[in-house]
Every structure is written in structure tokens, then in C-alpha cells.
């Protein structure tokens, strides 16, 4: 193993990440980051006039320094690098550079001390708080009867908690329970138990808080830990879009510049995948071997003979599509900040939004945004992002027939159409949607968002009928086309799988008949392909099952409150949504929720799942094989 | 395709099934079938003195006549059969004979008019009845507000429903609601709606009812339809043990002789698999090819060179173990009827009991049964039934070393041990069990019951913590050893799968290193084996996913009452439990429930799933391939 060469290349990665952070700095100026639709809340002036984001920009600069140091150390170790890249080195570089990127990309979140969620979780009927301890719900295995709140106390805390990190003014608190001395009730609660004391903030207890909250009764929010930061970073680079952040709209919890860094990780992740896909073509693992064998691309036919040139072409297509979408979104009413962030998330099939309601936010402000244009543009660009970039490039050089004739793309479009019709029909049958127009709008958006593994939401699909949710769950495993930024298992693998299984059934009746697999007019001659597809499915299945059992066993049941039954489904959907780089799952990780309730250990598992899914397993799995490192 | 030969062999199957029904007839005499523990109910005399089971015995005789006619027709068509059995004919015979057995075995249930469940389903908080229409809950998509019951009416109907088919006496009804005229309330309900009129039976409205119920207020029970009868029959032959019968303890609902036929199907199914396993050795499908390649058995080494002799030997071992277990159970307090039925269910890894509480019934009557002996004997014999019969035979001829050294058996025992420890530990942690002794007793029983795919229960595992249920769910896919009566995917496939995947990961880093798979000291040379294992996993997965989505979409949500969230898990567990021939799943198909609430269409799907799982997919799947029938 050529360690020095690996080190040198990892140094480049660290340098690139550090450099990319520069572009997040400008948004620390309030004039740039300001989001108009949030100005319509109850405290318009306060959000508008908030000062330069010092913490965020310092964190970014510190992170850049770390990147520089790491990069320097890696370059120094690799200064005498000799020899060529071989397959093993390539795999090691890919796997290790994603791990490195995750850690370096987590720095800005961690250094800023970004807040991820409220420090109290009030669980419906039980009326008991789950107080965060050591950054998670982990330690509360049992309900402590003594800590159960009285109904009055529960109502008060609910109201304060619902008001977010800003909290409720004394007047607001009093108006929740007009008949009792509400303020005294809270003060009694604080003095009664240490857990509450560290969680409830009384007015003016923290004089350096911002003007919109200093005089309020508030719940303390929890800062991101290292596992949270790595989760968010990996979720960005792997273009998953799963988040631990419960409130994206309060710049005191997460500054604009950090929010932009969060979206930048999507852009970098998508770019990385597109470039990797090209540069590893013909030298890669089983997953790459699949693409090599199948990809009806120009590389095979010599349209762009040199690999580096192809990589640049694809990167240009990717960046170009990002720019086009950003311009469209800007014209539809988004600020430059929002337009860029959402373009990044769309073209990388990531899914990080800058609003709590994801893309659904824009429909809530019809006076500011043309939400239909926004949603349908995003649908179109999600579909493009899930398409093989070779085919997109061929369209650009006026060979659209290659796109329309491609088996994988036809299956991909057919699946989107078929699944949308099923979801819309069942949704209407079960009255999940108010009318046909909105059913099509929300149903199509959600199906495209899941199939392309973006994970945006415009409708709470967790409130849909069971069939709709089951279909979305299964679609998570499909993913986009090979050679796109989409995650999941890729449409082509499913197409091949169905062909293989159909042949095997026939083979069982006619053991002597051996025919080659056909994809359209092309016979597939690679003998390893059949096995590779089957192995890939099996590995995904086994990783899924083991992760699921681990989560169900490791996570305490009371994170699910009174609906413990859902734990099985929620954990399964969480694994599916991270392993396939979707983002949101069902239940507590559903469209309107976050991964914040999971323990740090489980979050670390999710980090690995996202990385495994993104790099199609092998580049990560081999890192754990001692034999891989031992031999030359 | 040699149709005449196939027809002749199917004729033999029909004849065998018809002949087997003879053994169910004696139990129609009340003296033989009487079950002592049921004599301890509130009406001991009435159950004791019930008359000869006329309907049941007539149904059995009619079924035998049908079997005779079908057999005759098949023999007549096959009278000129010439030529040899080839692989194709063998596959066709296997697949078709299971279909034929299912239909013929369903006759006794159907002709008797066996009752499967109460005609009313009262769903907790909503207090609305789900009335059976056309034999299923199918037609009620929405809650009809007008049909919601008042609290008094709901309490009354609940009490009557809970009393089972026997119902409540007028005194009993009055004591439920002492303050109101309860009898008048019911009569008002009956006269108010036609649905209730056909469902509630007033005292003496049906004078020919048995003496224990004629004077009572009762709920009408629903008879088995054709789909129900086929489900029960297939569940028996495939040794699944899933049932649609809500009450096995009332001989007016299901006569003893029919109950014995139900258990006989297990015995026949287990025998059929053991014999098939031998006779198809060396000529079978991918699943059989696996066994051929892997089975460290005497066939390979010439201990019993002739196939037919081996088949007889195995059948003798199987019957012998049935007899031994029946004697043990008889000594532990069971009647001959119960002892035989439970021995059949154990050795076939079926799971049909003759009591509603399954094997847990015996612990409820400590004065009659030695329940610890019963449970631990059944555990032991379940483990034996899940062991490769070749190895059992080798033990009998004093080669126990072969058993102890067998990789698959060691993995199987290790899995049972490991899973039991996990389930017991988590069960104690979550207080599912009262103490360590009972935790081990219940936990071990349930793990063995699921791994061996028997499906007996001594504890409501559906009330366990999520981890315990998740483990059981995953274990469903493991199954017993190859060459046993156990269903599932078989331990050896999982062992091979893990070895294959581990090798593939190493291979990704070293494409040039190709090593053969090793199983213990033996290198596996069959080049198709690797592919076969992967294909089998993939097929199981795809059948599982499609069946799950179908069930979730097709079944109306209100069968789940107010807990619609569980539908996703319950349907998944139902598919897993039938496809792997377990029996009970989770939730509404859980340990204390039945498959009775599913629509006939879904029950038919389950029938196919059980058959697919039992015959390891290919013998059934090829039947649907036109190419299989077309060629010579």
C-alpha cells in the first residue's frame, strides 16, 4: 500500500474542504443572509437587525485553520510520494477521504456551538419530561413518577416549549393559565428539582441573550455534540439530508453562515460523487464494475477519450445545472441565500432546506413566493439530478435519443410515474389530500423526492395512509440512476435483479438452457456482473437488518413516548433513509421530525450507514478488512 | 412433459390423503376426544356428555369420497403412463401435489362448516362493531357514525362476545349492567338494525342449538369459507401452523375429529418434506442442489446406497420420534388426543395446538399436567425436528460425532443459545418476565419455537419489548437445518451467505485472489452454489416486499382499529410468518391472535406464500413459467 501517495491525496481533500468554507463566510453579514419570510413572524425587527454572526464566522475561520493544519501534515507525510495509483490505493483514498471530510466538515457546527433542539421533550399523555442528559435521552430508562408534571405545569411547559428557543414573555405565560399564578408555578418548578433548574431559563437570568428573548421564560436548548456535528456533516457530504437540527429558522440557534456551510457540503458531496464516478470508471470496486459494464456512456465509445476531460465535463454540467436552478428559484421569489442552498440540495439530491417546513415553507407565504413554480422546478431538477450524467451530457451535445432509449432511464421514469399514480390514488381514497390537484402536486413531489433520494418534503407524508407510507419506504431502496448524484441502490441494479431472478426461475426448469443477460439490444458478457448485483442486494439487506436490530435494542423505548409500537417501523425507516441517503423516514424521523432524539452511539451508526450507502459499500467495507491493509 | 406419469403420481397423493382421513374418524366419539382440562370450565357436564360428532364425521367421509373420485380420475388419465421421471416431471409433481393436497385437505373443514370466529369485532375506544360481511371485514371502509354503540350497549355486547359462542345467560346479561334493563337493551339493538339482527342470537331463537347455549344471548359465529379452509389446510401441510380459528376448545365450533385432521396435515406435511428431501436429492432445483452439495450425509458416502431405502429410513426416524414424544406427553398428563396432536405439531415443526393458549394451556392447569416436563420435552423435540435428519440417523447408528461436528448444526445450536440469552436478558431488563427462571423457560421456548419455525407459544411474545420482538422477527427468516422438517431459509444458507459476503468484501480489495468457499474442512467446488444462495436470498426478499406492499394496500385499515400504525409491522410479520412457515407473527397475527381478520384474497396470498416457503420457491415458481410447460 502506497501510504505516502494516499496521504498526499487526502491532503488535497482537506485543502479543498478548507477552501470551500470561505464561501460560507459572507453570509455572516445580516444583510446577505436575511430571509424575508421569517421577517413575518411576531418579532420582525429583531430578526432583521441582528448583528454580524461572530460565533459562526469565528468557527468557520477556526475550521479553515484546522483544515489547513491537517492538510499541511498530510502533505508533509506525502511529500516523497512516488509511484502510481492502483486500485487498492484508489479505494483507500475514496474511503478515507470521506471519513476525513466528515470530521473536517463537522468542525464549523461544533465550534459554533450550534443548538440542535429543545432541552425538554414532552411526551403526550404521560405528561412527563424527557430531560436531555449528556446530550441525549439515553439515561432515562424508566418513568420517574416523582418527575411527572401536574396538568397545570404540563400546560405551561408545553406552551413555553412550543414557543421555541425565544420562549414566552411573562404576559404570554400568564395568559396560558389565567386562573393561577403561572409565573410562580414555574419558579416553584425550577426550585423543586435540579433537572428543571438547568433546563428552564427565567427572565433576565442570562443578560447577554438577544433582545428578543432575554426577558422571556425559556427552555434551554441543547448544543450539538461531536456525534451530532459528524452526523450533520456526513449527512451533507453523502447528500442524505438527514438532520439533527430542530429549528433552522432562528439565527441565534444556527447562524446563516453555518447554514450555508451545511448546504455547501451537499454541493461538494454531489460534485465528489460525479467526479469519483468518472475517475474510478474502469478501476473500481464491484459497484463501479457494474457501472463500467452497464454505462452506455461516451467513455466506452471514445467520445471523450481522456478520463480527466470527462471529469471536468461532468463537473461543468453539474455546476451549470446548479446555477440554472438557483436562477429559477431566485426569479420565483427566493433570496440568493435560499436559492443557492436549495439548488445545492436539489442537484446533489441532498435535501437540506433552510426552513423547518422544508420546501413546503414557500407555499405558506403566497405573497412572497411563487410556490408552484418553485415546487415543479425542483421536481424537474430532482429528476435531472437522479439521471445518469453521461446521458445528460449526451443531451447537451444533441443526442437526446440516447437518453430516451436508455433502459435504466426508462425504468426510472416509469417507476416515478407508476408510484406517483399509486400514491395519489390511494391518498385520495383515504382522504389524505383535499383535492386532485393538490394530490398530484404533493404526491408527485414526494415520490420524486424519495426515488431520487433527495428527501425534500412539501406535505407531511407521515400522516398518509399505510399504503402510501409503505410505497415510500420501498422506494427508498430504489434510488436514482447509476452515474447520477442520487443515492439508494440505483435503478439499474433493480432492473438487472429482476432479469436475473426471472432467468433463474426459468433455469430451475431447464438447467441446460444458459442465455446471457440482455439489456435492451446489448448482451451483457461480464460474468461477474450477475454475482455483483446479487451480492450488493444481499449486503444492503444484511446491513439493514443488523442496524435495525441494533437500534431497536439500543435506543430506550421512552424516546417513543406512549407509542412504543412505532419503534420497529421508525428504526427501520431511519436505517433505510440513511443507508440509501434519503434523509427523512417515518415516525420520529419523519417528514416533520429530526434524528435529534437518537443517542450519540446510534448517530454514529447512522454516519457509517450514510457513508456506506453513498460509496456503494465496498470502499468503506474494505477499510475494515485487515488483509486489505496488510498486503502490498 | 410426461403428463400421464404426473397424473398417476398425483393420483397416489390423492389416495394417500383420502386414506389418512380415516384416522381422524375415531375421534368423533366423545369418549375418545374428550379433553379433561376443558371439563373444568363452567359447564363441565355439557362438554363431557356431548354426542357423537355427526357433522364432522360425515364431512370426513364426504372428503374421503372426493379424494377417491379425484384419485380415480387421475389414475384413469395416467393408466397408460410410460417412461421415466425426469427432473421436470419431478418438479411438476412436487408443486402440483402440494396444490392438490391443499384443496383436498381443505374439504373436511369446508364440509363440516367449521366456525372460525365471532361475527362481531369490537374495537376498543371507538366502540364500533365490525360486522362480518361476506366472510370478512372487507366492506367497511369507513366508520358509520350511526352504527357506533352507546357505552351501555358496548359493555353488554363486549360481555356477550367475551363469553364466546356459548354466550351469556339472561342472568349473566342482567348482571353486566345491574342498573338498566339489559335484556330490553339487546332486543332494542336487534330490532334497530338489520346488521345486528343477523349477528345477535336471542335466547331460544335457534332451538336446535346445544343445551349449553340454547337459552343464552349469543353472537353468531362465522363459518369457514373456501379461502379459510384452504388456508388452514395449507398451513397444516406446509407445517406452518397459522390458523384462522379463534376458538379451538368448543367442539360445537370445531369437532374433535376435524381438529385431529388438522393436526394430521402437519404429520403428513412433515413426512412429505422428509421423503421429498431424500427422493429429490441429486435431481432437484437450486434449493435441492444446495443440499446435495452440502449435505454431509450417508448418501454421498454410500452408507445407504439406494434412495428408496433412505427414504424409508428417514420416514421411520420421523415416525419414531413422533411416537416417543407422544408417549412422553401422555405420561406428562395429556390425553391421547392431545398427545398425538402436539407430537405431530412438534415433529413437523408445525405449531397447531388443540388449545387457544397453545402449549401455554398446560401451565394453566397445574393439577392436570406436568407443564415443565411438557414444555422442556417440546423444546427438545423441536430442536430435534429442526436438525438434519441425516445427522439424526447417523446418531442412531452410533455416529454422534458427525452431528456434533456439523457446521450447520453448530451454527443452529449457537444461534438458539445466543438468541435465547439476548431475549432473556432484554426481557428481564424490560420486566417482561417476573423472574429469571420463568424468563429462561419462556424465552428459550419462544426462541426455539421460532428458529425451528414451529410457532408454538407459552408466553404472549407480542407483549415483549421491541428488541425481543425484533429478534424474533429476524429469527423467522433463519429457520431450521437443511434436511429437517423446519421451514425458513435454513441455517446453512445463512452460514454460506456470511462466508460469501465476507469473501466478496475481501475480493473488492484484491480482485485477483480467488479462493474456494470452505465449510469446515471441506472446500465447496460446486460453482453454482454461490449464485444459488444469493438468488435464494434475493427471491425471498422480493417476495416478502411485494407481498407486504400488497397486504398493506389491500387490507382495510379499520381491521387494525385505532392502532393503524401497527399495520405496517403486522403485515410484515404476517408475510414473514407464512413465507417462512412459522405461524404466528406480531400484532393482529400475534401469539394470541389469528389470521381470521384478513380478507379471502389476502388469505389466498398467504396460502401461496406458505407453499412457496415450504417447497423452497422453485417447485412452485416454475409452475408459472409458460416455458416450463411448453417444452418437452
mmCIF file of C-alpha atoms in Angstrom, chain A residues 199-374:
data_model
loop_
_atom_site.group_PDB
_atom_site.id
_atom_site.type_symbol
_atom_site.label_atom_id
_atom_site.label_comp_id
_atom_site.label_asym_id
_atom_site.label_seq_id
_atom_site.Cartn_x
_atom_site.Cartn_y
_atom_site.Cartn_z
ATOM 1 C CA UNK A 199 -33.409 23.398 31.803
ATOM 2 C CA UNK A 200 -35.740 26.317 32.413
ATOM 3 C CA UNK A 201 -34.310 29.801 31.989
ATOM 4 C CA UNK A 202 -36.070 32.549 33.932
ATOM 5 C CA UNK A 203 -36.389 36.088 32.518
ATOM 6 C CA UNK A 204 -33.149 38.087 32.577
ATOM 7 C CA UNK A 205 -31.262 35.157 34.063
ATOM 8 C CA UNK A 206 -28.891 35.363 31.099
ATOM 9 C CA UNK A 207 -28.459 39.074 30.380
ATOM 10 C CA UNK A 208 -26.326 38.512 27.298
ATOM 11 C CA UNK A 209 -29.135 36.762 25.422
ATOM 12 C CA UNK A 210 -30.507 38.588 22.407
ATOM 13 C CA UNK A 211 -33.155 41.243 22.849
ATOM 14 C CA UNK A 212 -35.999 39.109 21.528
ATOM 15 C CA UNK A 213 -35.683 36.526 24.320
ATOM 16 C CA UNK A 214 -33.804 37.949 27.283
ATOM 17 C CA UNK A 215 -36.964 38.900 29.180
ATOM 18 C CA UNK A 216 -38.776 35.631 28.485
ATOM 19 C CA UNK A 217 -39.341 32.323 30.205
ATOM 20 C CA UNK A 218 -37.437 29.893 28.056
ATOM 21 C CA UNK A 219 -36.373 26.282 27.741
ATOM 22 C CA UNK A 220 -32.657 25.835 27.369
ATOM 23 C CA UNK A 221 -31.631 24.365 24.027
ATOM 24 C CA UNK A 222 -29.072 21.645 23.602
ATOM 25 C CA UNK A 223 -25.852 22.225 21.687
ATOM 26 C CA UNK A 224 -24.589 19.850 19.062
ATOM 27 C CA UNK A 225 -22.155 17.267 20.345
ATOM 28 C CA UNK A 226 -19.383 15.739 18.304
ATOM 29 C CA UNK A 227 -21.661 12.895 17.128
ATOM 30 C CA UNK A 228 -24.302 15.433 16.111
ATOM 31 C CA UNK A 229 -21.782 17.512 14.190
ATOM 32 C CA UNK A 230 -20.369 14.476 12.388
ATOM 33 C CA UNK A 231 -23.903 13.305 11.630
ATOM 34 C CA UNK A 232 -24.818 16.646 10.087
ATOM 35 C CA UNK A 233 -21.565 16.843 8.159
ATOM 36 C CA UNK A 234 -21.778 13.275 6.829
ATOM 37 C CA UNK A 235 -25.436 13.805 6.005
ATOM 38 C CA UNK A 236 -24.349 16.754 3.894
ATOM 39 C CA UNK A 237 -21.398 15.141 2.115
ATOM 40 C CA UNK A 238 -23.292 11.938 1.472
ATOM 41 C CA UNK A 239 -26.177 14.071 0.124
ATOM 42 C CA UNK A 240 -28.539 12.377 2.556
ATOM 43 C CA UNK A 241 -30.185 15.397 4.089
ATOM 44 C CA UNK A 242 -30.998 13.873 7.464
ATOM 45 C CA UNK A 243 -30.653 16.462 10.192
ATOM 46 C CA UNK A 244 -30.407 16.745 13.954
ATOM 47 C CA UNK A 245 -31.440 20.405 13.921
ATOM 48 C CA UNK A 246 -34.958 21.046 15.156
ATOM 49 C CA UNK A 247 -35.064 24.747 14.278
ATOM 50 C CA UNK A 248 -33.303 26.146 11.226
ATOM 51 C CA UNK A 249 -35.076 29.480 11.283
ATOM 52 C CA UNK A 250 -33.603 31.105 14.370
ATOM 53 C CA UNK A 251 -30.157 32.549 13.566
ATOM 54 C CA UNK A 252 -29.290 32.526 17.272
ATOM 55 C CA UNK A 253 -29.536 28.745 17.191
ATOM 56 C CA UNK A 254 -27.793 28.254 13.868
ATOM 57 C CA UNK A 255 -26.198 31.242 12.100
ATOM 58 C CA UNK A 256 -26.725 31.812 8.390
ATOM 59 C CA UNK A 257 -23.089 31.228 7.598
ATOM 60 C CA UNK A 258 -23.178 27.796 9.235
ATOM 61 C CA UNK A 259 -26.453 27.031 7.475
ATOM 62 C CA UNK A 260 -24.739 27.867 4.203
ATOM 63 C CA UNK A 261 -21.820 25.607 5.067
ATOM 64 C CA UNK A 262 -24.376 22.882 5.730
ATOM 65 C CA UNK A 263 -25.734 23.279 2.209
ATOM 66 C CA UNK A 264 -22.236 23.589 0.754
ATOM 67 C CA UNK A 265 -21.467 20.086 1.991
ATOM 68 C CA UNK A 266 -24.258 18.898 -0.312
ATOM 69 C CA UNK A 267 -22.712 20.704 -3.249
ATOM 70 C CA UNK A 268 -19.289 19.231 -2.511
ATOM 71 C CA UNK A 269 -20.710 15.767 -1.921
ATOM 72 C CA UNK A 270 -22.601 15.769 -5.193
ATOM 73 C CA UNK A 271 -19.574 17.068 -7.069
ATOM 74 C CA UNK A 272 -17.386 14.465 -5.411
ATOM 75 C CA UNK A 273 -19.665 11.637 -6.449
ATOM 76 C CA UNK A 274 -19.896 12.841 -10.031
ATOM 77 C CA UNK A 275 -16.138 13.140 -10.311
ATOM 78 C CA UNK A 276 -15.458 9.885 -8.476
ATOM 79 C CA UNK A 277 -17.879 8.142 -10.736
ATOM 80 C CA UNK A 278 -15.834 9.160 -13.726
ATOM 81 C CA UNK A 279 -12.329 8.848 -12.364
ATOM 82 C CA UNK A 280 -12.951 5.451 -10.847
ATOM 83 C CA UNK A 281 -14.609 4.196 -14.001
ATOM 84 C CA UNK A 282 -12.763 1.106 -15.037
ATOM 85 C CA UNK A 283 -10.727 0.778 -11.895
ATOM 86 C CA UNK A 284 -13.240 0.449 -9.127
ATOM 87 C CA UNK A 285 -14.995 -1.943 -6.821
ATOM 88 C CA UNK A 286 -17.910 -4.212 -7.600
ATOM 89 C CA UNK A 287 -20.304 -1.291 -7.651
ATOM 90 C CA UNK A 288 -18.079 0.523 -10.075
ATOM 91 C CA UNK A 289 -17.606 -2.597 -12.128
ATOM 92 C CA UNK A 290 -21.348 -2.553 -12.557
ATOM 93 C CA UNK A 291 -21.276 0.924 -13.975
ATOM 94 C CA UNK A 292 -18.374 0.154 -16.200
ATOM 95 C CA UNK A 293 -20.177 -2.822 -17.649
ATOM 96 C CA UNK A 294 -23.504 -1.113 -17.993
ATOM 97 C CA UNK A 295 -22.968 2.503 -18.592
ATOM 98 C CA UNK A 296 -23.975 3.283 -22.157
ATOM 99 C CA UNK A 297 -21.691 6.253 -21.995
ATOM 100 C CA UNK A 298 -19.168 8.032 -24.169
ATOM 101 C CA UNK A 299 -16.185 6.655 -22.317
ATOM 102 C CA UNK A 300 -16.714 3.305 -23.903
ATOM 103 C CA UNK A 301 -17.105 4.704 -27.340
ATOM 104 C CA UNK A 302 -14.387 7.243 -27.252
ATOM 105 C CA UNK A 303 -16.427 10.419 -27.420
ATOM 106 C CA UNK A 304 -14.207 11.893 -24.725
ATOM 107 C CA UNK A 305 -11.282 9.574 -24.562
ATOM 108 C CA UNK A 306 -9.425 11.077 -21.663
ATOM 109 C CA UNK A 307 -10.749 10.466 -18.191
ATOM 110 C CA UNK A 308 -9.740 13.800 -16.761
ATOM 111 C CA UNK A 309 -11.505 15.665 -19.518
ATOM 112 C CA UNK A 310 -14.687 13.703 -18.838
ATOM 113 C CA UNK A 311 -14.492 14.518 -15.171
ATOM 114 C CA UNK A 312 -14.269 18.216 -15.993
ATOM 115 C CA UNK A 313 -17.191 17.968 -18.418
ATOM 116 C CA UNK A 314 -19.399 16.293 -15.874
ATOM 117 C CA UNK A 315 -18.419 18.766 -13.179
ATOM 118 C CA UNK A 316 -19.331 21.552 -15.581
ATOM 119 C CA UNK A 317 -22.755 20.033 -16.276
ATOM 120 C CA UNK A 318 -23.322 19.684 -12.533
ATOM 121 C CA UNK A 319 -22.291 23.219 -11.704
ATOM 122 C CA UNK A 320 -24.263 24.529 -14.664
ATOM 123 C CA UNK A 321 -27.457 22.855 -13.528
ATOM 124 C CA UNK A 322 -26.913 24.257 -10.047
ATOM 125 C CA UNK A 323 -26.648 27.748 -11.481
ATOM 126 C CA UNK A 324 -29.725 27.374 -13.700
ATOM 127 C CA UNK A 325 -31.857 26.129 -10.832
ATOM 128 C CA UNK A 326 -30.603 28.837 -8.493
ATOM 129 C CA UNK A 327 -31.579 31.483 -11.038
ATOM 130 C CA UNK A 328 -35.046 29.980 -11.494
ATOM 131 C CA UNK A 329 -35.575 29.847 -7.743
ATOM 132 C CA UNK A 330 -34.360 33.414 -7.369
ATOM 133 C CA UNK A 331 -36.861 34.521 -10.002
ATOM 134 C CA UNK A 332 -39.616 32.650 -8.159
ATOM 135 C CA UNK A 333 -39.040 34.798 -5.110
ATOM 136 C CA UNK A 334 -36.253 33.189 -3.105
ATOM 137 C CA UNK A 335 -33.379 35.230 -1.702
ATOM 138 C CA UNK A 336 -29.925 34.460 -3.109
ATOM 139 C CA UNK A 337 -29.156 32.600 0.103
ATOM 140 C CA UNK A 338 -32.222 30.356 -0.130
ATOM 141 C CA UNK A 339 -31.900 29.938 -3.887
ATOM 142 C CA UNK A 340 -28.312 28.705 -3.637
ATOM 143 C CA UNK A 341 -28.980 26.438 -0.659
ATOM 144 C CA UNK A 342 -31.984 24.807 -2.284
ATOM 145 C CA UNK A 343 -30.239 24.466 -5.648
ATOM 146 C CA UNK A 344 -27.335 22.730 -3.915
ATOM 147 C CA UNK A 345 -29.709 20.406 -2.066
ATOM 148 C CA UNK A 346 -31.679 19.600 -5.226
ATOM 149 C CA UNK A 347 -28.851 18.915 -7.662
ATOM 150 C CA UNK A 348 -26.929 16.859 -5.111
ATOM 151 C CA UNK A 349 -30.174 15.011 -4.253
ATOM 152 C CA UNK A 350 -29.398 16.032 -0.709
ATOM 153 C CA UNK A 351 -32.424 17.580 0.887
ATOM 154 C CA UNK A 352 -31.140 20.115 3.419
ATOM 155 C CA UNK A 353 -33.511 23.057 3.417
ATOM 156 C CA UNK A 354 -33.117 26.351 5.242
ATOM 157 C CA UNK A 355 -36.633 26.151 6.652
ATOM 158 C CA UNK A 356 -38.264 23.855 9.169
ATOM 159 C CA UNK A 357 -41.065 23.017 6.748
ATOM 160 C CA UNK A 358 -38.554 22.162 4.007
ATOM 161 C CA UNK A 359 -39.793 23.158 0.531
ATOM 162 C CA UNK A 360 -43.311 23.232 1.974
ATOM 163 C CA UNK A 361 -42.326 26.551 3.589
ATOM 164 C CA UNK A 362 -42.772 28.519 0.378
ATOM 165 C CA UNK A 363 -46.414 27.548 -0.075
ATOM 166 C CA UNK A 364 -47.066 29.047 3.371
ATOM 167 C CA UNK A 365 -46.082 32.522 2.105
ATOM 168 C CA UNK A 366 -48.011 33.003 -1.152
ATOM 169 C CA UNK A 367 -47.361 36.746 -1.115
ATOM 170 C CA UNK A 368 -43.598 36.248 -1.224
ATOM 171 C CA UNK A 369 -43.082 33.170 -3.354
ATOM 172 C CA UNK A 370 -44.498 31.544 -6.450
ATOM 173 C CA UNK A 371 -44.635 28.188 -4.731
ATOM 174 C CA UNK A 372 -45.958 26.219 -7.699
ATOM 175 C CA UNK A 373 -43.075 27.311 -9.897
ATOM 176 C CA UNK A 374 -40.665 26.511 -7.086
#
